[in-house]
């Protein structure tokens, strides 16, 4: 998948024979490029929006992130010995890593994950779409690993070093099978 | 002549950001090099910059017109429109500049930062706007013809600080009763409110928007934004500041009217 394809939310023809790509970056920002025979021309966004929006402090308004944070906060309030085998609740390190993933990931429209505590103080975020599922394991020391399962394919696992790799996994979850996998 | 009661004031208001801004007819001569030249003028106090996508024009209309369904429009341009952020060295003040806008923001950086009152933001805006206009003069770009003033107060009302769920929204918002006719619906999962009010003599509007949100440090909040926008009498500094005084009054009184007296106690209302 090319870098440009990762960001396409709409692709269509223009009357002059070029192609327009539109990426929705957030609920009030679009980036648009038009390619024609002579190369790229920038297209200025022109979507009117009421209300003040020259804001500096960003907040997360996407519903999936709000739901995810609520679920995470519930899990973080578990007591000691929540599993009756003496496990501690998720560590601050695991909690902060989970919060970072959910707040930093640049995806506005998505599903909220299941949030599951792990014995030993870790956390797991789980998504399932059709035949594919994705689990992010956040260990008590902040180590982040993923595992992906797809019906009819071998499961895949690995360590994640950069939050942006999570976005790639989201794209894999959403993509039709014939496009690039994680 | 009857005098208005003093504008409400709080010791611990939930406000986290305010801005004063003006919109003007696009400055035809203002181009990319001028961002750098302006920055050179303010760089001692505003050492950092960021490039952002531009803000689209927003004008309060009062004439009747046909409803037009919002649609995405593309306008091909030779040079992309830009907005530049110039961040003040403390990290709490910001100037935003584009060909048709100038905005001056204050934000709360740390939870225990004191709120910067209007009587400090207003002279701060005045100083920065004068500097910008001075720059435009020196660069022979011409003076802006201001067509809108806009000011915004953003409030973060944290879950657990006076309210525990959307079933208790009536504890926060005075016009939300939380009552029902037949007791069928459960507690809402979320509530979003949008209201707008016309300022006296159609000098503009006050927009109130409340919606669930999560902060960057993962706190659940109600984001309550009050934005006043409208046309000043003239493009002069005096008229712009006079409009801001009206906008400020409507934002502060509007905030006090819109929120509950229970929360006013929580925010330590002193006037």
Coordinates of C-alpha atoms in Angstrom, one line a residue:
Chain A
X1 CA 0.0 0.0 0.0
X2 CA 1.5 3.3 -0.9
X3 CA 1.8 6.2 1.5
X4 CA -0.9 8.1 -0.4
X5 CA -3.3 5.1 -0.3
X6 CA -3.1 5.0 3.4
X7 CA -4.7 8.4 3.7
X8 CA -7.5 8.1 1.1
X9 CA -11.0 8.2 2.3
X10 CA -12.4 9.2 -1.1
X11 CA -11.0 8.8 -4.5
X12 CA -12.7 9.9 -7.7
X13 CA -12.3 11.3 -11.1
X14 CA -12.3 15.0 -12.0
X15 CA -13.8 16.3 -15.1
X16 CA -10.4 17.2 -16.6
X17 CA -9.2 13.7 -16.4
X18 CA -7.3 13.9 -13.1
X19 CA -8.0 12.2 -9.8
X20 CA -9.0 13.7 -6.6
X21 CA -8.0 12.3 -3.2
X22 CA -9.7 13.4 0.0
X23 CA -8.6 12.6 3.5
X24 CA -10.7 13.3 6.4
X25 CA -8.1 14.2 9.1
X26 CA -10.6 15.1 11.8
X27 CA -14.1 16.4 12.0
X28 CA -13.2 19.9 10.9
X29 CA -10.1 19.4 8.8
X30 CA -9.7 18.0 5.3
X31 CA -6.6 17.6 3.3
X32 CA -7.1 17.4 -0.4
X33 CA -4.8 16.9 -3.4
X34 CA -5.7 16.8 -7.0
X35 CA -3.4 15.1 -9.4
X36 CA -3.5 16.0 -13.1
X37 CA -1.3 15.5 -16.0
X38 CA 1.0 18.3 -14.9
X39 CA 1.5 17.0 -11.3
X40 CA -0.1 17.8 -8.0
X41 CA -2.1 20.9 -7.4
X42 CA -3.2 21.7 -3.9
X43 CA -6.9 22.1 -3.4
X44 CA -8.0 24.3 -0.6
X45 CA -10.7 22.9 1.8
X46 CA -13.9 24.9 1.7
X47 CA -16.3 23.4 4.1
X48 CA -18.1 26.0 6.2
X49 CA -18.5 25.2 9.9
X50 CA -20.3 27.2 12.5
X51 CA -19.0 27.8 16.0
X52 CA -15.5 28.8 17.1
X53 CA -12.8 26.5 16.0
X54 CA -9.5 28.5 16.3
X55 CA -9.0 26.4 19.4
X56 CA -5.5 25.5 20.6
X57 CA -6.1 22.8 23.2
X58 CA -7.1 19.6 21.4
X59 CA -9.7 17.3 22.9
X60 CA -10.8 14.0 21.6
X61 CA -14.4 14.0 20.5
X62 CA -14.6 10.8 18.5
X63 CA -17.1 8.5 20.0
X64 CA -15.0 5.4 19.8
X65 CA -12.2 7.0 21.8
X66 CA -14.6 8.3 24.4
X67 CA -16.2 4.9 24.8
X68 CA -12.7 3.3 24.9
X69 CA -11.5 5.6 27.7
X70 CA -14.7 4.9 29.7
X71 CA -14.0 1.2 29.5
X72 CA -10.4 1.7 30.3
X73 CA -11.2 3.7 33.4
X74 CA -13.6 1.0 34.6
X75 CA -10.8 -1.6 34.3
X76 CA -8.3 0.7 36.0
X77 CA -10.6 0.9 39.1
X78 CA -10.4 -2.9 39.7
X79 CA -9.3 -3.8 43.2
X80 CA -6.4 -5.9 44.3
X81 CA -7.0 -9.6 43.9
X82 CA -9.7 -8.8 41.2
X83 CA -9.2 -12.3 39.7
X84 CA -9.2 -14.1 43.0
X85 CA -5.6 -15.3 42.3
X86 CA -4.0 -12.3 43.9
X87 CA -3.5 -10.2 40.8
X88 CA -2.9 -6.5 41.2
X89 CA -4.9 -4.1 39.0
X90 CA -3.3 -2.7 35.9
X91 CA -0.1 -0.8 36.7
X92 CA 0.3 2.9 36.1
X93 CA 2.8 2.1 33.3
X94 CA 0.3 -0.2 31.5
X95 CA -2.5 2.3 32.0
X96 CA -0.5 5.2 30.7
X97 CA 0.5 3.2 27.6
X98 CA -3.1 2.3 26.9
X99 CA -4.1 6.0 27.3
X100 CA -1.4 7.0 24.9
X101 CA -2.4 4.6 22.3
X102 CA -6.1 5.7 22.5
X103 CA -5.4 9.4 22.6
X104 CA -2.4 9.6 20.2
X105 CA -3.7 7.4 17.4
X106 CA -4.8 9.5 14.5
X107 CA -8.0 7.7 13.6
X108 CA -11.3 9.5 14.2
X109 CA -13.9 6.9 13.2
X110 CA -13.4 3.4 14.5
X111 CA -14.8 0.8 16.9
X112 CA -14.2 1.0 20.6
X113 CA -12.1 -2.0 21.8
X114 CA -12.9 -4.4 24.5
X115 CA -10.6 -3.6 27.4
X116 CA -9.5 -6.6 29.4
X117 CA -7.2 -6.7 32.5
X118 CA -4.4 -9.2 32.5
X119 CA -3.1 -11.1 35.5
X120 CA 0.1 -9.5 36.7
X121 CA -1.0 -5.9 36.0
X122 CA -1.2 -5.7 32.2
X123 CA -4.0 -4.8 29.9
X124 CA -5.4 -6.0 26.6
X125 CA -7.3 -4.1 23.9
X126 CA -9.3 -6.2 21.5
X127 CA -11.0 -5.5 18.2
X128 CA -12.9 -7.9 16.0
X129 CA -14.2 -7.1 12.5
X130 CA -15.6 -9.9 10.4
X131 CA -13.1 -12.7 10.0
X132 CA -10.2 -10.6 11.5
X133 CA -9.3 -9.8 15.1
X134 CA -6.6 -7.7 16.6
X135 CA -5.3 -7.8 20.2
X136 CA -2.9 -5.3 21.7
X137 CA -1.2 -6.7 24.8
X138 CA 0.2 -4.1 27.1
X139 CA 2.3 -5.6 29.8
X140 CA 2.8 -4.3 33.3
X141 CA 6.2 -2.8 32.3
X142 CA 4.7 -1.0 29.2
X143 CA 5.9 -3.6 26.7
X144 CA 3.5 -3.5 23.8
X145 CA 2.8 -6.5 21.5
X146 CA 0.2 -7.4 19.0
X147 CA -1.4 -10.5 17.7
X148 CA -3.7 -10.7 14.7
X149 CA -5.9 -13.6 13.8
X150 CA -7.7 -14.1 10.4
X151 CA -9.8 -17.1 9.6
X152 CA -7.9 -19.4 7.3
X153 CA -4.6 -17.7 7.9
X154 CA -1.8 -18.3 10.4
X155 CA -1.9 -15.9 13.4
X156 CA 0.7 -13.2 13.5
X157 CA 2.5 -11.7 16.5
X158 CA 5.1 -9.1 17.1
X159 CA 6.3 -6.2 19.2
X160 CA 5.2 -2.7 18.6
X161 CA 7.8 0.1 19.1
X162 CA 6.0 3.1 17.7
X163 CA 2.3 4.0 18.2
X164 CA 1.9 4.7 14.5
X165 CA 2.3 1.0 13.9
X166 CA -1.1 0.6 15.6
X167 CA -2.7 2.6 12.8
X168 CA -1.3 0.2 10.3
X169 CA -3.0 -2.6 12.2
X170 CA -6.3 -0.7 12.2
X171 CA -6.0 -0.4 8.4
X172 CA -5.5 -4.1 8.1
X173 CA -8.6 -4.8 10.2
X174 CA -10.6 -2.6 7.9
X175 CA -9.1 -3.4 4.5
X176 CA -10.6 -5.9 2.1
X177 CA -8.6 -9.1 2.1
X178 CA -6.8 -8.5 -1.2
X179 CA -5.2 -5.3 0.0
X180 CA -2.0 -5.0 2.0
X181 CA -2.0 -6.8 5.3
X182 CA -0.4 -5.7 8.6
Chain B
X1 CA -29.9 55.4 33.7
X2 CA -30.1 51.8 35.1
X3 CA -26.7 50.2 35.4
X4 CA -26.2 46.5 34.7
X5 CA -25.2 44.2 37.5
X6 CA -21.4 43.4 37.5
X7 CA -20.4 40.5 35.3
X8 CA -20.1 37.3 37.3
X9 CA -16.7 36.1 38.3
X10 CA -15.3 32.9 39.7
X11 CA -12.2 31.9 41.7
X12 CA -12.0 28.5 40.0
X13 CA -13.8 28.7 36.7
X14 CA -13.5 25.6 34.5
X15 CA -12.2 27.6 31.6
X16 CA -9.1 26.2 30.0
X17 CA -8.7 28.4 26.9
X18 CA -9.9 31.7 25.6
X19 CA -9.2 33.6 22.3
X20 CA -10.0 36.9 20.8
X21 CA -9.8 37.0 17.0
X22 CA -10.7 39.1 14.0
X23 CA -11.5 38.1 10.4
X24 CA -10.9 40.5 7.5
X25 CA -11.0 40.7 3.8
X26 CA -8.0 38.6 2.4
X27 CA -4.9 40.6 2.2
X28 CA -4.0 40.2 -1.5
X29 CA -0.3 41.1 -1.0
X30 CA 0.2 38.8 2.0
X31 CA 2.1 35.7 0.9
X32 CA 4.3 33.0 2.3
X33 CA 7.4 35.1 2.9
X34 CA 5.4 37.5 5.0
X35 CA 4.8 34.8 7.7
X36 CA 8.6 34.7 8.2
X37 CA 9.0 38.5 8.1
X38 CA 6.2 38.9 10.8
X39 CA 7.8 36.1 12.9
X40 CA 11.1 38.0 12.8
X41 CA 9.3 41.0 14.3
X42 CA 7.9 38.9 17.3
X43 CA 10.4 36.1 17.5
X44 CA 12.0 37.3 20.8
X45 CA 8.6 36.7 22.6
X46 CA 7.2 34.0 20.2
X47 CA 10.1 31.7 19.5
X48 CA 8.2 28.7 18.2
X49 CA 6.0 28.3 15.1
X50 CA 3.8 25.6 13.7
X51 CA 2.1 25.4 10.3
X52 CA -1.6 24.5 10.4
X53 CA -4.4 24.2 7.8
X54 CA -6.3 27.4 7.3
X55 CA -9.6 28.3 9.1
X56 CA -12.5 28.7 6.8
X57 CA -14.4 32.0 6.9
X58 CA -17.3 32.3 9.4
X59 CA -19.7 35.2 9.1
X60 CA -22.9 35.7 11.1
X61 CA -25.7 36.2 8.7
X62 CA -29.1 37.8 9.5
X63 CA -30.6 38.2 6.1
X64 CA -33.1 35.5 5.1
X65 CA -31.7 33.1 2.6
X66 CA -32.5 29.7 1.1
X67 CA -31.2 26.8 3.0
X68 CA -28.2 25.3 1.2
X69 CA -27.2 21.8 2.0
X70 CA -23.6 21.8 3.2
X71 CA -21.3 20.2 0.7
X72 CA -17.6 19.7 0.1
X73 CA -16.3 22.2 -2.4
X74 CA -12.9 22.2 -4.0
X75 CA -11.2 25.3 -5.1
X76 CA -8.0 24.8 -7.1
X77 CA -5.4 27.3 -6.1
X78 CA -1.8 27.9 -7.2
X79 CA -0.5 28.4 -3.7
X80 CA -1.9 26.5 -0.7
X81 CA -3.5 28.7 2.0
X82 CA -1.7 28.5 5.3
X83 CA -2.2 29.4 8.9
X84 CA 0.8 29.9 11.1
X85 CA 0.9 29.5 14.8
X86 CA 3.4 31.6 16.8
X87 CA 3.8 30.3 20.3
X88 CA 4.9 32.6 23.1
X89 CA 7.9 31.5 25.1
X90 CA 5.8 30.6 28.2
X91 CA 3.7 28.2 26.1
X92 CA 0.5 29.8 27.3
X93 CA -0.1 32.4 24.6
X94 CA -0.5 32.0 20.8
X95 CA -0.9 34.2 17.8
X96 CA -2.5 32.6 14.8
X97 CA -2.1 34.4 11.4
X98 CA -3.5 33.7 8.0
X99 CA -4.3 36.0 5.1
X100 CA -7.8 36.8 6.4
X101 CA -7.5 36.1 10.2
X102 CA -5.6 37.1 13.3
X103 CA -6.3 35.2 16.5
X104 CA -4.7 35.6 20.0
X105 CA -5.2 32.6 22.3
X106 CA -4.5 31.9 26.0
X107 CA -4.5 28.4 27.3
X108 CA -4.1 26.7 30.7
X109 CA -0.9 24.7 30.5
X110 CA -0.9 23.1 33.9
X111 CA -4.0 22.2 36.1
X112 CA -3.0 24.7 38.8
X113 CA -2.4 27.6 36.3
X114 CA -4.5 30.6 37.2
X115 CA -7.2 31.7 34.7
X116 CA -6.1 34.8 32.9
X117 CA -9.1 37.2 33.1
X118 CA -10.5 39.2 30.2
X119 CA -9.0 42.4 31.6
X120 CA -5.5 40.9 30.9
X121 CA -6.3 39.1 27.6
X122 CA -7.9 42.2 26.1
X123 CA -4.7 44.4 26.4
X124 CA -2.6 41.4 25.3
X125 CA -4.7 41.1 22.1
X126 CA -4.5 44.9 21.6
X127 CA -0.7 44.8 21.8
X128 CA -0.4 41.9 19.4
X129 CA -3.0 43.2 16.9
X130 CA -1.2 46.6 16.9
X131 CA 2.1 44.9 16.2
X132 CA 0.6 42.9 13.4
X133 CA -1.0 46.0 11.8
X134 CA 2.3 47.8 12.2
X135 CA 4.0 45.0 10.4
X136 CA 1.4 45.1 7.6
X137 CA 2.1 48.9 7.3
X138 CA 5.9 48.4 7.1
X139 CA 5.5 45.7 4.5
X140 CA 3.2 47.9 2.5
X141 CA 0.5 45.3 2.5
X142 CA -2.3 47.6 3.6
X143 CA -4.5 47.7 6.6
X144 CA -7.1 44.9 7.3
X145 CA -10.8 45.6 6.7
X146 CA -12.2 43.7 9.7
X147 CA -15.6 42.1 9.0
X148 CA -16.0 39.8 12.0
X149 CA -14.9 39.7 15.6
X150 CA -14.8 36.3 17.3
X151 CA -14.1 35.3 20.9
X152 CA -14.3 31.9 22.5
X153 CA -14.2 30.5 26.0
X154 CA -13.5 26.7 26.3
X155 CA -14.5 25.0 29.5
X156 CA -13.7 21.5 30.7
X157 CA -16.2 20.2 33.2
X158 CA -14.6 17.0 34.5
X159 CA -16.7 13.9 35.3
X160 CA -16.7 13.3 39.0
X161 CA -16.4 17.1 39.8
X162 CA -20.0 17.8 40.7
X163 CA -21.6 15.2 38.3
X164 CA -21.2 11.5 38.0
X165 CA -23.1 10.5 34.8
X166 CA -25.4 12.0 32.1
X167 CA -28.2 11.1 34.5
X168 CA -27.0 14.0 36.6
X169 CA -26.6 16.5 33.7
X170 CA -29.2 18.7 35.4
X171 CA -26.7 19.3 38.1
X172 CA -24.5 21.0 35.5
X173 CA -26.8 22.6 32.9
X174 CA -29.6 24.7 34.3
X175 CA -31.8 24.3 31.2
X176 CA -31.5 20.5 31.2
X177 CA -34.2 19.1 33.5
X178 CA -33.4 15.4 33.1
X179 CA -37.2 14.8 33.5
X180 CA -39.2 12.5 31.3
X181 CA -42.9 12.2 30.4
X182 CA -43.4 8.4 30.7
X183 CA -40.1 7.2 32.4
X184 CA -39.3 5.0 29.5
X185 CA -35.8 6.1 28.4
X186 CA -32.8 5.0 30.5
X187 CA -29.9 7.4 31.5
X188 CA -28.4 8.8 28.3
X189 CA -25.1 7.4 27.1
X190 CA -24.1 10.9 26.1
X191 CA -25.7 14.3 25.5
X192 CA -24.7 17.0 23.0
X193 CA -26.3 20.4 23.2
X194 CA -26.1 23.3 20.7
X195 CA -27.8 26.6 21.1
X196 CA -27.4 30.0 19.6
X197 CA -28.6 33.4 20.7
X198 CA -28.8 36.7 18.8
X199 CA -26.9 39.6 20.4
X200 CA -28.7 42.9 20.8
X201 CA -29.3 44.9 17.6
X202 CA -28.1 41.8 15.7
X203 CA -24.5 42.7 16.5
X204 CA -23.8 39.0 16.3
X205 CA -24.5 35.7 17.9
X206 CA -23.5 33.7 21.0
X207 CA -23.0 30.0 20.2
X208 CA -23.1 27.5 23.1
X209 CA -21.9 24.0 22.3
X210 CA -21.7 21.2 24.8
X211 CA -20.4 17.7 24.0
X212 CA -18.7 14.8 25.6
X213 CA -15.0 14.7 25.1
X214 CA -11.8 13.2 26.5
X215 CA -8.7 15.3 27.3
X216 CA -5.3 14.4 26.0
X217 CA -4.5 12.9 29.4
X218 CA -7.6 10.7 29.1
X219 CA -10.0 12.5 31.5
X220 CA -13.7 12.3 30.6
X221 CA -15.2 15.8 30.4
X222 CA -18.0 17.9 29.1
X223 CA -16.5 20.4 26.8
X224 CA -18.6 23.5 27.0
X225 CA -17.6 26.2 24.4
X226 CA -19.1 29.6 24.3
X227 CA -18.3 31.5 21.1
X228 CA -19.4 35.1 20.3
X229 CA -19.1 36.3 16.8
X230 CA -20.3 39.3 14.9
X231 CA -19.5 42.5 12.9
X232 CA -17.9 45.5 14.7
X233 CA -19.2 49.0 13.9
X234 CA -16.0 49.8 12.1
X235 CA -12.5 48.3 11.4
X236 CA -10.9 50.6 14.0
X237 CA -9.3 49.2 17.1
X238 CA -11.8 51.1 19.2
X239 CA -14.7 49.4 17.5
X240 CA -13.1 46.0 17.7
X241 CA -12.5 46.3 21.5
X242 CA -16.0 47.7 22.0
X243 CA -17.4 44.6 20.2
X244 CA -15.2 42.3 22.4
X245 CA -16.6 44.0 25.5
X246 CA -20.1 43.0 24.3
X247 CA -19.0 39.5 23.4
X248 CA -17.3 39.1 26.8
X249 CA -20.4 40.2 28.7
X250 CA -22.6 37.7 26.7
X251 CA -20.1 34.9 27.2
X252 CA -19.8 35.3 30.9
X253 CA -23.4 36.0 31.7
X254 CA -24.4 33.3 29.2
X255 CA -22.1 30.8 30.9
X256 CA -23.6 31.7 34.3
X257 CA -27.2 31.5 33.0
X258 CA -26.6 28.2 31.2
X259 CA -24.9 26.4 34.1
X260 CA -26.4 25.5 37.5
X261 CA -26.0 27.3 40.7
X262 CA -24.7 24.1 42.2
X263 CA -21.8 24.2 39.8
X264 CA -21.3 27.9 40.5
X265 CA -20.6 27.0 44.1
X266 CA -18.2 24.3 42.9
X267 CA -16.4 27.0 40.8
X268 CA -16.4 29.4 43.7
X269 CA -18.5 32.2 42.2
X270 CA -17.5 35.4 43.9
X271 CA -19.6 38.0 42.0

